[in-house]
Short mmCIF file of C-alpha atoms in Angstrom, two decimals:
data_model
loop_
_atom_site.label_atom_id
_atom_site.label_comp_id
_atom_site.label_asym_id
_atom_site.label_seq_id
_atom_site.Cartn_x
_atom_site.Cartn_y
_atom_site.Cartn_z
CA MET A 1 41.08 -151.44 45.87
CA GLY A 2 37.31 -151.21 45.48
CA LYS A 3 34.82 -151.01 48.26
CA VAL A 4 33.72 -154.43 49.56
CA THR A 5 30.04 -155.10 48.98
CA LYS A 6 28.31 -156.09 52.20
CA LEU A 7 25.27 -158.32 52.58
CA LYS A 8 22.27 -156.08 53.24
CA LEU A 9 20.00 -157.11 56.12
CA ALA A 10 16.38 -156.38 56.95
CA VAL A 11 15.84 -157.19 60.63
CA LEU A 12 12.26 -157.83 61.76
CA ILE A 13 11.43 -157.39 65.44
CA SER A 14 8.46 -157.14 67.79
CA GLY A 15 10.06 -156.03 71.07
CA GLY A 16 13.17 -154.58 72.62
CA GLY A 17 15.53 -155.82 69.96
CA SER A 18 18.42 -157.24 71.98
CA ASN A 19 19.35 -159.59 69.12
CA LEU A 20 19.08 -156.64 66.77
CA GLN A 21 21.55 -154.79 68.98
CA ALA A 22 23.97 -157.72 68.87
CA ILE A 23 23.81 -157.61 65.08
CA LEU A 24 24.26 -153.84 65.01
CA ASP A 25 27.28 -154.16 67.29
CA ALA A 26 28.81 -156.79 65.01
CA CYS A 27 28.25 -154.53 62.02
CA LYS A 28 30.44 -151.85 63.63
CA SER A 29 33.51 -153.98 62.92
CA ALA A 30 35.16 -152.98 59.65
CA ASP A 31 35.67 -156.62 58.67
CA TYR A 32 32.06 -157.66 59.27
CA PRO A 33 30.59 -158.55 55.86
CA ALA A 34 27.01 -157.39 56.47
CA GLU A 35 25.06 -154.22 57.24
CA VAL A 36 21.53 -153.51 58.42
CA VAL A 37 19.54 -151.43 55.94
CA LEU A 38 16.07 -151.80 57.47
CA VAL A 39 14.58 -152.42 60.90
CA PHE A 40 10.90 -153.31 60.80
CA SER A 41 8.35 -154.07 63.50
CA ASN A 42 4.72 -155.10 63.62
CA GLN A 43 4.52 -153.18 66.93
CA THR A 44 4.63 -149.41 66.59
CA ASP A 45 6.02 -149.01 70.11
CA ALA A 46 8.73 -151.69 69.88
CA GLY A 47 11.84 -150.61 71.72
CA GLY A 48 14.06 -152.04 69.00
CA LEU A 49 12.89 -149.30 66.61
CA THR A 50 14.74 -146.80 68.78
CA ARG A 51 17.89 -148.93 68.55
CA GLY A 52 17.64 -148.81 64.78
CA ARG A 53 17.00 -145.09 64.61
CA ASP A 54 19.83 -144.36 67.04
CA ALA A 55 22.11 -146.27 64.66
CA GLY A 56 20.94 -144.13 61.74
CA ILE A 57 19.08 -146.99 60.08
CA ARG A 58 15.69 -146.73 58.42
CA SER A 59 13.24 -148.08 61.01
CA GLU A 60 9.60 -148.61 60.13
CA ALA A 61 6.54 -150.07 61.83
CA ILE A 62 3.16 -151.15 60.53
CA SER A 63 0.62 -152.45 63.01
CA HIS A 64 -0.84 -155.80 61.99
CA LYS A 65 -3.96 -155.23 64.06
CA GLY A 66 -6.97 -154.81 61.80
CA TYR A 67 -4.78 -154.48 58.71
CA PRO A 68 -7.02 -154.35 55.59
CA GLY A 69 -6.88 -157.61 53.67
CA GLY A 70 -5.54 -159.70 56.53
CA ARG A 71 -2.24 -161.58 56.85
CA GLU A 72 -1.49 -161.95 53.13
CA ALA A 73 -1.99 -158.25 52.44
CA TYR A 74 0.03 -157.30 55.51
CA ASP A 75 2.94 -159.53 54.55
CA ALA A 76 2.84 -158.17 51.01
CA ALA A 77 3.26 -154.66 52.44
CA VAL A 78 6.18 -155.84 54.58
CA SER A 79 7.77 -157.52 51.55
CA ALA A 80 7.44 -154.31 49.58
CA LEU A 81 9.32 -152.40 52.29
CA ILE A 82 12.06 -155.03 52.37
CA GLU A 83 12.41 -154.96 48.59
CA GLU A 84 12.57 -151.16 48.63
CA SER A 85 15.39 -151.29 51.18
CA GLY A 86 17.46 -153.49 48.89
CA ALA A 87 17.93 -156.16 51.57
CA ASP A 88 19.50 -159.47 50.55
CA LEU A 89 18.63 -161.39 53.73
CA VAL A 90 15.60 -161.14 56.03
CA VAL A 91 16.48 -161.74 59.68
CA LEU A 92 13.67 -162.54 62.12
CA ALA A 93 14.91 -161.41 65.53
CA GLY A 94 12.12 -161.75 68.04
CA TYR A 95 9.47 -161.17 65.39
CA LEU A 96 6.49 -162.59 67.27
CA ARG A 97 4.21 -163.03 64.32
CA LEU A 98 3.73 -166.01 62.06
CA VAL A 99 4.55 -165.09 58.49
CA SER A 100 2.40 -166.28 55.61
CA GLU A 101 3.40 -169.01 53.19
CA SER A 102 3.57 -166.43 50.40
CA PHE A 103 6.07 -164.40 52.43
CA VAL A 104 8.20 -167.52 53.04
CA THR A 105 8.05 -168.35 49.32
CA ARG A 106 9.02 -164.82 48.33
CA TRP A 107 12.11 -164.90 50.55
CA LYS A 108 12.98 -168.58 50.16
CA ASP A 109 16.60 -169.25 51.18
CA LYS A 110 16.87 -165.58 52.20
CA LEU A 111 14.89 -165.78 55.43
CA ILE A 112 16.33 -166.90 58.78
CA ASN A 113 15.05 -167.07 62.34
CA ILE A 114 16.44 -167.66 65.82
CA HIS A 115 14.50 -169.86 68.23
CA PRO A 116 15.30 -170.28 71.95
CA SER A 117 15.45 -174.08 72.02
CA LEU A 118 17.45 -176.89 70.48
CA LEU A 119 15.18 -177.67 67.57
CA PRO A 120 13.44 -179.90 66.69
CA SER A 121 12.61 -180.02 70.41
CA PHE A 122 10.26 -177.44 71.94
CA LYS A 123 8.82 -175.61 68.96
CA GLY A 124 6.45 -172.68 69.33
CA LEU A 125 6.03 -170.55 72.46
CA HIS A 126 6.88 -170.90 76.18
CA VAL A 127 9.84 -173.08 75.32
CA HIS A 128 11.93 -172.36 78.41
CA GLN A 129 9.24 -173.65 80.76
CA ALA A 130 8.65 -176.59 78.44
CA ALA A 131 12.33 -177.52 78.65
CA LEU A 132 12.25 -177.32 82.45
CA ASP A 133 9.06 -179.36 82.62
CA ALA A 134 10.67 -182.04 80.44
CA GLY A 135 13.67 -182.25 82.74
CA VAL A 136 16.28 -181.81 80.00
CA LYS A 137 19.84 -181.19 81.16
CA PHE A 138 20.83 -178.98 78.24
CA ALA A 139 18.94 -176.23 76.44
CA GLY A 140 20.01 -173.64 73.91
CA CYS A 141 19.08 -171.81 70.74
CA THR A 142 18.85 -172.57 67.04
CA VAL A 143 19.31 -170.45 63.92
CA HIS A 144 17.45 -171.93 60.97
CA TYR A 145 16.09 -171.14 57.55
CA VAL A 146 12.36 -170.45 57.60
CA VAL A 147 9.91 -172.77 55.83
CA PRO A 148 6.10 -172.73 55.93
CA GLU A 149 6.02 -175.22 58.84
CA VAL A 150 6.75 -173.37 62.09
CA ASP A 151 10.27 -173.86 63.53
CA SER A 152 10.99 -176.66 61.06
CA GLY A 153 13.46 -175.26 58.53
CA PRO A 154 17.05 -176.42 57.92
CA ILE A 155 19.20 -175.90 61.01
CA ILE A 156 22.25 -173.70 60.39
CA ALA A 157 23.76 -173.61 63.87
CA GLN A 158 22.93 -174.22 67.52
CA ALA A 159 24.40 -173.04 70.82
CA VAL A 160 24.06 -175.21 73.91
CA VAL A 161 23.79 -174.15 77.56
CA PRO A 162 23.35 -176.23 80.71
CA VAL A 163 20.14 -176.31 82.68
CA LEU A 164 21.24 -175.61 86.25
CA PRO A 165 19.70 -176.52 89.62
CA GLY A 166 17.35 -173.77 90.72
CA ASP A 167 16.66 -172.54 87.20
CA ASP A 168 13.30 -171.04 86.43
CA ALA A 169 12.11 -170.01 82.97
CA GLY A 170 13.48 -166.49 83.38
CA LYS A 171 16.97 -167.56 84.45
CA LEU A 172 17.19 -170.10 81.66
CA ALA A 173 15.93 -167.59 79.12
CA GLN A 174 18.64 -165.09 80.07
CA ARG A 175 21.39 -167.71 79.83
CA ILE A 176 20.15 -168.73 76.39
CA LEU A 177 19.75 -165.12 75.27
CA ARG A 178 23.44 -164.44 75.89
CA GLN A 179 24.25 -167.23 73.45
CA GLU A 180 21.69 -165.93 70.94
CA HIS A 181 23.66 -162.70 70.87
CA LYS A 182 26.76 -164.67 69.83
CA ILE A 183 25.29 -167.18 67.43
CA TYR A 184 23.12 -164.88 65.30
CA PRO A 185 25.87 -162.47 64.18
CA GLN A 186 28.13 -165.48 63.53
CA VAL A 187 25.59 -167.19 61.29
CA ILE A 188 25.00 -163.96 59.37
CA ARG A 189 28.76 -163.71 58.83
CA TRP A 190 28.84 -167.26 57.44
CA ILE A 191 25.97 -166.51 55.06
CA ALA A 192 27.57 -163.25 53.94
CA GLU A 193 30.82 -165.07 53.28
CA GLY A 194 28.99 -167.61 51.13
CA ARG A 195 29.91 -170.49 53.41
CA VAL A 196 26.41 -171.88 54.07
CA SER A 197 24.88 -174.52 51.81
CA VAL A 198 21.85 -176.81 52.12
CA ASP A 199 21.59 -180.21 50.47
CA ALA A 200 18.49 -181.91 49.07
CA LYS A 201 17.70 -183.42 52.49
CA GLY A 202 17.80 -180.03 54.20
CA ILE A 203 21.13 -180.65 55.90
CA VAL A 204 23.25 -177.51 56.26
CA THR A 205 27.02 -177.48 55.76
CA ILE A 206 29.32 -174.66 56.84
CA ALA A 207 32.32 -174.56 54.51
CA ASP A 208 35.79 -174.34 56.09
CA ALA A 209 34.35 -174.48 59.61
CA LYS A 210 37.13 -174.50 62.19
CA PRO A 211 36.72 -176.57 65.40
CA ALA A 212 37.32 -173.52 67.58
CA GLU A 213 34.78 -171.53 65.59
CA MET A 214 32.10 -174.15 66.18
CA ALA A 215 33.04 -174.80 69.81
CA GLU A 216 32.47 -171.15 70.63
CA LEU A 217 28.80 -171.72 69.87
CA ASN A 218 28.56 -174.58 72.34
CA PRO A 219 29.82 -173.25 75.68
CA VAL A 220 28.26 -176.08 77.67
CA LEU A 221 30.51 -175.49 80.66
CA GLU A 222 29.64 -171.82 80.99
CA PRO A 223 27.73 -171.58 84.29
CA GLY A 224 26.46 -168.01 84.13
#
C-alpha cells in the first residue's frame, strides 16, 4: 500500500502561534490528512516561529517594515516562499497583516483565515470588546476563505460560545480561542479530504457532514 499524500500547509502567523500549535498537534495523528511544510511570520520575533522550529518545520520571517517596493513586493516575496515550500493551502493563523489583492488572487480558493467573531458581525479588530458593547448573548469564531474584502469570504464553519455575566474582552477572547483550536484543525481536515465546496453564491457545503461532527463546533452550553 502506497504512502498517503497529505495536504501541505503554509501557516502564516504574527504572534505566539497558539492556533499553529493546535494544527501541529493535529498533524501528529497518523490519520490526519495534512502536514505543515512552512511557518512564516511578518514579525522576526514571533513566538510561533519557535513552535515551528521545535517541530522540525521550516520557519521563516521577513519583516514588512520598510520593505522595498511596499505591500505588493512584500507579498510577492511571501508567495515565492510559499511556492518554494510546495504548500497546497495557505492558512492565516493570527497573521495580523492585510494581504494584497494580488496575493489573494494568487492563492484563490487556497487561502483560509480564522476570525474571532461570528461573521459577518464584528469584522476587523477589537472584536471581543465590540461584541460586549453590542450586548450579544453569543460570540464565537469563523473560518472562511479569504477574498479581497476584509473578513468577507465564504464561511466554511463557525463555533459558538456564550457570553457570560462578568465577561470582559480578555475572558471572552480566551473562551473563543479554545474553540478556535478545535475548529481550525477540523476545517483543514475537511479541505484535505476534499469535502468542502463553494457554490456560485459563495455558500459552502461540507460533504457527508455528520450531526455530531458539526455539533462539536457549537458547544454553546460549555461554560468555561
